[in-house]
Amino acid sequence: MSAACRADQRPNRPRAALYAAGAAVAALVLSACTSGGTSGGAGNSNYVSGKDGISTVAKGSRDAVPDLSGKTVDGKQLDIADYKGKVVVLNVWGSWCPPCRAETPNFVKVAKETAGQGVQFVGINTRDASTSLAKAFETEQKVTYPSLYDPTGKLMLRFKKGTLNPQTIPSTLVIDRDGKIAARTLQALSEDKLHEMLDPVLAEK
């Protein structure tokens, strides 16, 4: 038995301490589906870490998004380069991931709100054994934007080292109108935090 488990069995432990420990564990579980943490790995990626795990890149220092093309969950062909000139919100998710389930309604809502402002949402579905699992998730969550089907994570590995951590799902990138990565987070997002990432890039001229 771990020390933490033994500690939880102490009869005189204050109830407030138990609640605090429980809240800390819940926060960690909701931050990502795996133990990959919030780091994108090694590499000079020019990210400036901000509050609440959102990192940004100055306009003149951004890296271009790699080739992201292939079949979607629905079996259609998609190439993210076709969205150049729009601001793209790229969300990596899996139907097996509880934080993905928690954040998806926020993405669906903001995608609908910003569609007329030149914003395109795109998903990368990863580590789902079949498209049927991903389709069921999209139907349940009322997702209307497309997702590339990437069961083995090959698309994620195309990014410059230090951009994404394949072990940390969900992850989100905001890509500017020039097709360059402007912001990143490696955690689930509330509606407010999604706007915090998206709105400054959308306001750029």
PDB file of C-alpha atoms in Angstrom:
ATOM      1  CA  MET A   1       0.000   0.000   0.000  1.00  0.00           C
ATOM      2  CA  SER A   2       1.355   3.453  -0.881  1.00  0.00           C
ATOM      3  CA  ALA A   3       2.130   6.106   1.718  1.00  0.00           C
ATOM      4  CA  ALA A   4      -0.727   8.220   0.371  1.00  0.00           C
ATOM      5  CA  CYS A   5      -3.180   5.351   0.822  1.00  0.00           C
ATOM      6  CA  ARG A   6      -1.918   4.688   4.359  1.00  0.00           C
ATOM      7  CA  ALA A   7      -2.237   8.369   5.190  1.00  0.00           C
ATOM      8  CA  ASP A   8      -5.856   8.418   4.040  1.00  0.00           C
ATOM      9  CA  GLN A   9      -6.645   5.718   6.576  1.00  0.00           C
ATOM     10  CA  ARG A  10      -5.531   7.745   9.583  1.00  0.00           C
ATOM     11  CA  PRO A  11      -8.687   8.237  11.685  1.00  0.00           C
ATOM     12  CA  ASN A  12      -7.740  11.672  13.032  1.00  0.00           C
ATOM     13  CA  ARG A  13      -6.797  13.259   9.750  1.00  0.00           C
ATOM     14  CA  PRO A  14      -8.685  16.582   9.417  1.00  0.00           C
ATOM     15  CA  ARG A  15     -11.562  16.459   6.960  1.00  0.00           C
ATOM     16  CA  ALA A  16     -10.376  19.689   5.310  1.00  0.00           C
ATOM     17  CA  ALA A  17      -7.063  18.058   4.461  1.00  0.00           C
ATOM     18  CA  LEU A  18      -8.883  15.151   2.850  1.00  0.00           C
ATOM     19  CA  TYR A  19     -10.959  17.510   0.728  1.00  0.00           C
ATOM     20  CA  ALA A  20      -7.835  19.416  -0.318  1.00  0.00           C
ATOM     21  CA  ALA A  21      -6.067  16.230  -1.325  1.00  0.00           C
ATOM     22  CA  GLY A  22      -9.106  15.082  -3.269  1.00  0.00           C
ATOM     23  CA  ALA A  23      -9.324  18.395  -5.118  1.00  0.00           C
ATOM     24  CA  ALA A  24      -5.647  18.211  -6.048  1.00  0.00           C
ATOM     25  CA  VAL A  25      -6.064  14.716  -7.454  1.00  0.00           C
ATOM     26  CA  ALA A  26      -9.153  15.767  -9.414  1.00  0.00           C
ATOM     27  CA  ALA A  27      -7.286  18.716 -10.914  1.00  0.00           C
ATOM     28  CA  LEU A  28      -4.490  16.443 -12.076  1.00  0.00           C
ATOM     29  CA  VAL A  29      -6.906  13.957 -13.620  1.00  0.00           C
ATOM     30  CA  LEU A  30      -8.737  16.693 -15.503  1.00  0.00           C
ATOM     31  CA  SER A  31      -5.559  18.300 -16.817  1.00  0.00           C
ATOM     32  CA  ALA A  32      -4.691  15.415 -19.131  1.00  0.00           C
ATOM     33  CA  CYS A  33      -5.606  11.815 -19.812  1.00  0.00           C
ATOM     34  CA  THR A  34      -2.079  10.525 -19.320  1.00  0.00           C
ATOM     35  CA  SER A  35       0.922  11.167 -17.108  1.00  0.00           C
ATOM     36  CA  GLY A  36       2.768  13.073 -19.796  1.00  0.00           C
ATOM     37  CA  GLY A  37       2.480  16.325 -17.861  1.00  0.00           C
ATOM     38  CA  THR A  38       2.336  19.774 -19.457  1.00  0.00           C
ATOM     39  CA  SER A  39       5.697  19.791 -21.177  1.00  0.00           C
ATOM     40  CA  GLY A  40       5.980  19.513 -24.918  1.00  0.00           C
ATOM     41  CA  GLY A  41       9.384  17.879 -24.664  1.00  0.00           C
ATOM     42  CA  ALA A  42      12.827  19.146 -25.562  1.00  0.00           C
ATOM     43  CA  GLY A  43      13.571  21.488 -28.413  1.00  0.00           C
ATOM     44  CA  ASN A  44      13.693  25.231 -29.069  1.00  0.00           C
ATOM     45  CA  SER A  45      10.047  25.907 -29.783  1.00  0.00           C
ATOM     46  CA  ASN A  46       9.953  29.653 -28.904  1.00  0.00           C
ATOM     47  CA  TYR A  47       6.984  29.204 -26.580  1.00  0.00           C
ATOM     48  CA  VAL A  48       6.502  31.702 -23.771  1.00  0.00           C
ATOM     49  CA  SER A  49       4.614  30.066 -20.917  1.00  0.00           C
ATOM     50  CA  GLY A  50       1.698  32.069 -19.620  1.00  0.00           C
ATOM     51  CA  LYS A  51      -0.785  31.616 -16.813  1.00  0.00           C
ATOM     52  CA  ASP A  52      -2.865  28.485 -16.553  1.00  0.00           C
ATOM     53  CA  GLY A  53      -0.717  26.423 -18.887  1.00  0.00           C
ATOM     54  CA  ILE A  54      -1.305  28.451 -22.074  1.00  0.00           C
ATOM     55  CA  SER A  55       1.854  29.214 -24.044  1.00  0.00           C
ATOM     56  CA  THR A  56       2.183  31.700 -26.893  1.00  0.00           C
ATOM     57  CA  VAL A  57       4.696  32.518 -29.615  1.00  0.00           C
ATOM     58  CA  ALA A  58       5.515  36.044 -30.830  1.00  0.00           C
ATOM     59  CA  LYS A  59       4.340  36.666 -34.375  1.00  0.00           C
ATOM     60  CA  GLY A  60       7.838  36.839 -35.878  1.00  0.00           C
ATOM     61  CA  SER A  61       9.033  33.634 -34.177  1.00  0.00           C
ATOM     62  CA  ARG A  62       6.290  31.166 -35.079  1.00  0.00           C
ATOM     63  CA  ASP A  63       6.840  27.818 -36.776  1.00  0.00           C
ATOM     64  CA  ALA A  64       4.719  26.734 -39.718  1.00  0.00           C
ATOM     65  CA  VAL A  65       2.298  23.923 -39.077  1.00  0.00           C
ATOM     66  CA  PRO A  66       3.549  20.682 -40.700  1.00  0.00           C
ATOM     67  CA  ASP A  67       1.735  18.763 -43.412  1.00  0.00           C
ATOM     68  CA  LEU A  68      -1.504  17.609 -41.807  1.00  0.00           C
ATOM     69  CA  SER A  69      -3.540  15.801 -44.398  1.00  0.00           C
ATOM     70  CA  GLY A  70      -5.343  12.506 -44.666  1.00  0.00           C
ATOM     71  CA  LYS A  71      -8.671  10.833 -44.045  1.00  0.00           C
ATOM     72  CA  THR A  72     -11.118  12.195 -41.536  1.00  0.00           C
ATOM     73  CA  VAL A  73     -13.171  10.198 -39.074  1.00  0.00           C
ATOM     74  CA  ASP A  74     -15.946  10.355 -41.705  1.00  0.00           C
ATOM     75  CA  GLY A  75     -13.657   9.000 -44.425  1.00  0.00           C
ATOM     76  CA  LYS A  76     -13.287  12.285 -46.307  1.00  0.00           C
ATOM     77  CA  GLN A  77     -10.001  13.826 -47.415  1.00  0.00           C
ATOM     78  CA  LEU A  78      -8.773  16.845 -45.472  1.00  0.00           C
ATOM     79  CA  ASP A  79      -5.693  19.030 -45.819  1.00  0.00           C
ATOM     80  CA  ILE A  80      -5.235  21.699 -43.167  1.00  0.00           C
ATOM     81  CA  ALA A  81      -3.301  23.809 -45.695  1.00  0.00           C
ATOM     82  CA  ASP A  82      -6.652  24.475 -47.387  1.00  0.00           C
ATOM     83  CA  TYR A  83      -7.598  26.615 -44.388  1.00  0.00           C
ATOM     84  CA  LYS A  84      -4.735  29.085 -44.818  1.00  0.00           C
ATOM     85  CA  GLY A  85      -6.139  32.576 -44.402  1.00  0.00           C
ATOM     86  CA  LYS A  86      -8.306  31.413 -41.518  1.00  0.00           C
ATOM     87  CA  VAL A  87      -7.463  31.059 -37.840  1.00  0.00           C
ATOM     88  CA  VAL A  88      -7.457  27.333 -37.074  1.00  0.00           C
ATOM     89  CA  VAL A  89      -8.088  25.762 -33.682  1.00  0.00           C
ATOM     90  CA  LEU A  90      -6.507  22.300 -33.732  1.00  0.00           C
ATOM     91  CA  ASN A  91      -7.606  19.966 -30.944  1.00  0.00           C
ATOM     92  CA  VAL A  92      -6.064  16.530 -30.304  1.00  0.00           C
ATOM     93  CA  TRP A  93      -8.584  14.187 -28.674  1.00  0.00           C
ATOM     94  CA  GLY A  94      -9.685  10.610 -28.144  1.00  0.00           C
ATOM     95  CA  SER A  95     -13.071   9.101 -27.344  1.00  0.00           C
ATOM     96  CA  TRP A  96     -11.401   7.191 -24.473  1.00  0.00           C
ATOM     97  CA  CYS A  97     -10.310  10.421 -22.756  1.00  0.00           C
ATOM     98  CA  PRO A  98     -12.545  11.833 -19.953  1.00  0.00           C
ATOM     99  CA  PRO A  99     -11.077  15.381 -20.089  1.00  0.00           C
ATOM    100  CA  CYS A 100     -11.743  15.381 -23.859  1.00  0.00           C
ATOM    101  CA  ARG A 101     -15.369  14.599 -23.101  1.00  0.00           C
ATOM    102  CA  ALA A 102     -15.451  17.440 -20.569  1.00  0.00           C
ATOM    103  CA  GLU A 103     -13.975  20.069 -22.893  1.00  0.00           C
ATOM    104  CA  THR A 104     -15.680  19.156 -26.186  1.00  0.00           C
ATOM    105  CA  PRO A 105     -18.954  21.054 -25.486  1.00  0.00           C
ATOM    106  CA  ASN A 106     -16.831  24.200 -25.072  1.00  0.00           C
ATOM    107  CA  PHE A 107     -15.191  23.623 -28.454  1.00  0.00           C
ATOM    108  CA  VAL A 108     -18.534  22.952 -30.142  1.00  0.00           C
ATOM    109  CA  LYS A 109     -19.986  26.173 -28.728  1.00  0.00           C
ATOM    110  CA  VAL A 110     -17.030  28.403 -29.608  1.00  0.00           C
ATOM    111  CA  ALA A 111     -16.724  26.843 -33.073  1.00  0.00           C
ATOM    112  CA  LYS A 112     -20.328  27.812 -33.769  1.00  0.00           C
ATOM    113  CA  GLU A 113     -19.866  31.321 -32.358  1.00  0.00           C
ATOM    114  CA  THR A 114     -16.731  32.101 -34.379  1.00  0.00           C
ATOM    115  CA  ALA A 115     -17.484  30.374 -37.697  1.00  0.00           C
ATOM    116  CA  GLY A 116     -18.519  33.681 -39.258  1.00  0.00           C
ATOM    117  CA  GLN A 117     -15.289  35.360 -38.104  1.00  0.00           C
ATOM    118  CA  GLY A 118     -12.957  33.223 -40.195  1.00  0.00           C
ATOM    119  CA  VAL A 119     -12.216  30.549 -37.600  1.00  0.00           C
ATOM    120  CA  GLN A 120     -12.019  26.851 -38.483  1.00  0.00           C
ATOM    121  CA  PHE A 121     -11.944  24.117 -35.853  1.00  0.00           C
ATOM    122  CA  VAL A 122     -10.219  20.837 -36.747  1.00  0.00           C
ATOM    123  CA  GLY A 123      -9.647  17.779 -34.580  1.00  0.00           C
ATOM    124  CA  ILE A 124      -6.993  15.100 -34.603  1.00  0.00           C
ATOM    125  CA  ASN A 125      -8.496  11.885 -33.252  1.00  0.00           C
ATOM    126  CA  THR A 126      -5.806   9.659 -31.798  1.00  0.00           C
ATOM    127  CA  ARG A 127      -5.486   6.204 -30.212  1.00  0.00           C
ATOM    128  CA  ASP A 128      -9.025   5.141 -31.061  1.00  0.00           C
ATOM    129  CA  ALA A 129      -9.025   1.579 -32.398  1.00  0.00           C
ATOM    130  CA  SER A 130     -11.697   2.321 -34.997  1.00  0.00           C
ATOM    131  CA  THR A 131     -13.444   5.267 -36.590  1.00  0.00           C
ATOM    132  CA  SER A 132     -16.750   3.959 -35.224  1.00  0.00           C
ATOM    133  CA  LEU A 133     -15.648   4.886 -31.698  1.00  0.00           C
ATOM    134  CA  ALA A 134     -14.725   8.385 -32.816  1.00  0.00           C
ATOM    135  CA  LYS A 135     -17.946   8.790 -34.804  1.00  0.00           C
ATOM    136  CA  ALA A 136     -20.040   7.759 -31.800  1.00  0.00           C
ATOM    137  CA  PHE A 137     -18.226  10.361 -29.684  1.00  0.00           C
ATOM    138  CA  GLU A 138     -18.813  13.089 -32.282  1.00  0.00           C
ATOM    139  CA  THR A 139     -22.490  12.206 -32.561  1.00  0.00           C
ATOM    140  CA  GLU A 140     -22.951  12.225 -28.789  1.00  0.00           C
ATOM    141  CA  GLN A 141     -21.116  15.534 -28.422  1.00  0.00           C
ATOM    142  CA  LYS A 142     -22.795  17.117 -31.484  1.00  0.00           C
ATOM    143  CA  VAL A 143     -19.425  17.898 -33.096  1.00  0.00           C
ATOM    144  CA  THR A 144     -19.849  19.501 -36.526  1.00  0.00           C
ATOM    145  CA  TYR A 145     -16.220  20.264 -37.432  1.00  0.00           C
ATOM    146  CA  PRO A 146     -13.955  17.618 -39.032  1.00  0.00           C
ATOM    147  CA  SER A 147     -11.293  15.498 -37.361  1.00  0.00           C
ATOM    148  CA  LEU A 148      -8.361  13.747 -38.986  1.00  0.00           C
ATOM    149  CA  TYR A 149      -8.163  10.093 -37.966  1.00  0.00           C
ATOM    150  CA  ASP A 150      -4.689   9.431 -36.526  1.00  0.00           C
ATOM    151  CA  PRO A 151      -4.876   6.220 -34.458  1.00  0.00           C
ATOM    152  CA  THR A 152      -1.093   5.764 -34.129  1.00  0.00           C
ATOM    153  CA  GLY A 153      -0.140   9.406 -33.564  1.00  0.00           C
ATOM    154  CA  LYS A 154       1.838   9.814 -36.801  1.00  0.00           C
ATOM    155  CA  LEU A 155       0.460  13.277 -37.457  1.00  0.00           C
ATOM    156  CA  MET A 156       1.488  14.485 -34.004  1.00  0.00           C
ATOM    157  CA  LEU A 157       5.058  13.347 -34.650  1.00  0.00           C
ATOM    158  CA  ARG A 158       5.276  15.654 -37.676  1.00  0.00           C
ATOM    159  CA  PHE A 159       5.359  18.702 -35.427  1.00  0.00           C
ATOM    160  CA  LYS A 160       8.674  20.259 -34.458  1.00  0.00           C
ATOM    161  CA  LYS A 161      10.124  18.668 -31.343  1.00  0.00           C
ATOM    162  CA  GLY A 162       8.842  20.443 -28.260  1.00  0.00           C
ATOM    163  CA  THR A 163       5.474  21.401 -29.772  1.00  0.00           C
ATOM    164  CA  LEU A 164       3.238  18.520 -28.678  1.00  0.00           C
ATOM    165  CA  ASN A 165       3.610  15.608 -26.305  1.00  0.00           C
ATOM    166  CA  PRO A 166       1.979  12.503 -27.832  1.00  0.00           C
ATOM    167  CA  GLN A 167       1.412  11.173 -24.300  1.00  0.00           C
ATOM    168  CA  THR A 168      -0.615  14.224 -23.253  1.00  0.00           C
ATOM    169  CA  ILE A 169      -4.200  14.271 -24.452  1.00  0.00           C
ATOM    170  CA  PRO A 170      -6.085  16.546 -24.918  1.00  0.00           C
ATOM    171  CA  SER A 171      -3.866  19.192 -26.489  1.00  0.00           C
ATOM    172  CA  THR A 172      -4.827  22.293 -28.434  1.00  0.00           C
ATOM    173  CA  LEU A 173      -3.011  24.588 -30.856  1.00  0.00           C
ATOM    174  CA  VAL A 174      -4.151  27.873 -32.380  1.00  0.00           C
ATOM    175  CA  ILE A 175      -2.775  28.430 -35.881  1.00  0.00           C
ATOM    176  CA  ASP A 176      -2.700  31.954 -37.310  1.00  0.00           C
ATOM    177  CA  ARG A 177      -3.882  33.085 -40.737  1.00  0.00           C
ATOM    178  CA  ASP A 178      -0.405  32.469 -42.181  1.00  0.00           C
ATOM    179  CA  GLY A 179      -0.480  28.807 -41.169  1.00  0.00           C
ATOM    180  CA  LYS A 180       1.880  29.275 -38.201  1.00  0.00           C
ATOM    181  CA  ILE A 181       1.455  28.062 -34.621  1.00  0.00           C
ATOM    182  CA  ALA A 182       0.579  30.976 -32.333  1.00  0.00           C
ATOM    183  CA  ALA A 183      -0.540  29.313 -29.095  1.00  0.00           C
ATOM    184  CA  ARG A 184      -0.539  25.949 -27.361  1.00  0.00           C
ATOM    185  CA  THR A 185      -1.897  24.206 -24.317  1.00  0.00           C
ATOM    186  CA  LEU A 186      -1.503  20.614 -23.172  1.00  0.00           C
ATOM    187  CA  GLN A 187      -4.579  20.400 -20.981  1.00  0.00           C
ATOM    188  CA  ALA A 188      -8.368  20.457 -21.139  1.00  0.00           C
ATOM    189  CA  LEU A 189      -9.881  23.897 -21.744  1.00  0.00           C
ATOM    190  CA  SER A 190     -12.867  25.703 -20.335  1.00  0.00           C
ATOM    191  CA  GLU A 191     -14.801  28.009 -22.652  1.00  0.00           C
ATOM    192  CA  ASP A 192     -13.055  31.043 -21.138  1.00  0.00           C
ATOM    193  CA  LYS A 193      -9.589  29.530 -21.552  1.00  0.00           C
ATOM    194  CA  LEU A 194     -10.340  28.610 -25.150  1.00  0.00           C
ATOM    195  CA  HIS A 195     -11.254  32.231 -25.826  1.00  0.00           C
ATOM    196  CA  GLU A 196      -8.087  33.303 -24.012  1.00  0.00           C
ATOM    197  CA  MET A 197      -6.069  31.319 -26.564  1.00  0.00           C
ATOM    198  CA  LEU A 198      -8.121  32.158 -29.634  1.00  0.00           C
ATOM    199  CA  ASP A 199      -9.177  35.782 -29.311  1.00  0.00           C
ATOM    200  CA  PRO A 200      -5.721  37.441 -29.443  1.00  0.00           C
ATOM    201  CA  VAL A 201      -4.836  35.532 -32.623  1.00  0.00           C
ATOM    202  CA  LEU A 202      -8.203  36.338 -34.146  1.00  0.00           C
ATOM    203  CA  ALA A 203      -7.586  40.041 -33.408  1.00  0.00           C
ATOM    204  CA  GLU A 204      -4.281  40.076 -35.294  1.00  0.00           C
ATOM    205  CA  LYS A 205      -4.162  42.004 -38.566  1.00  0.00           C
TER     206      LYS A 205
END
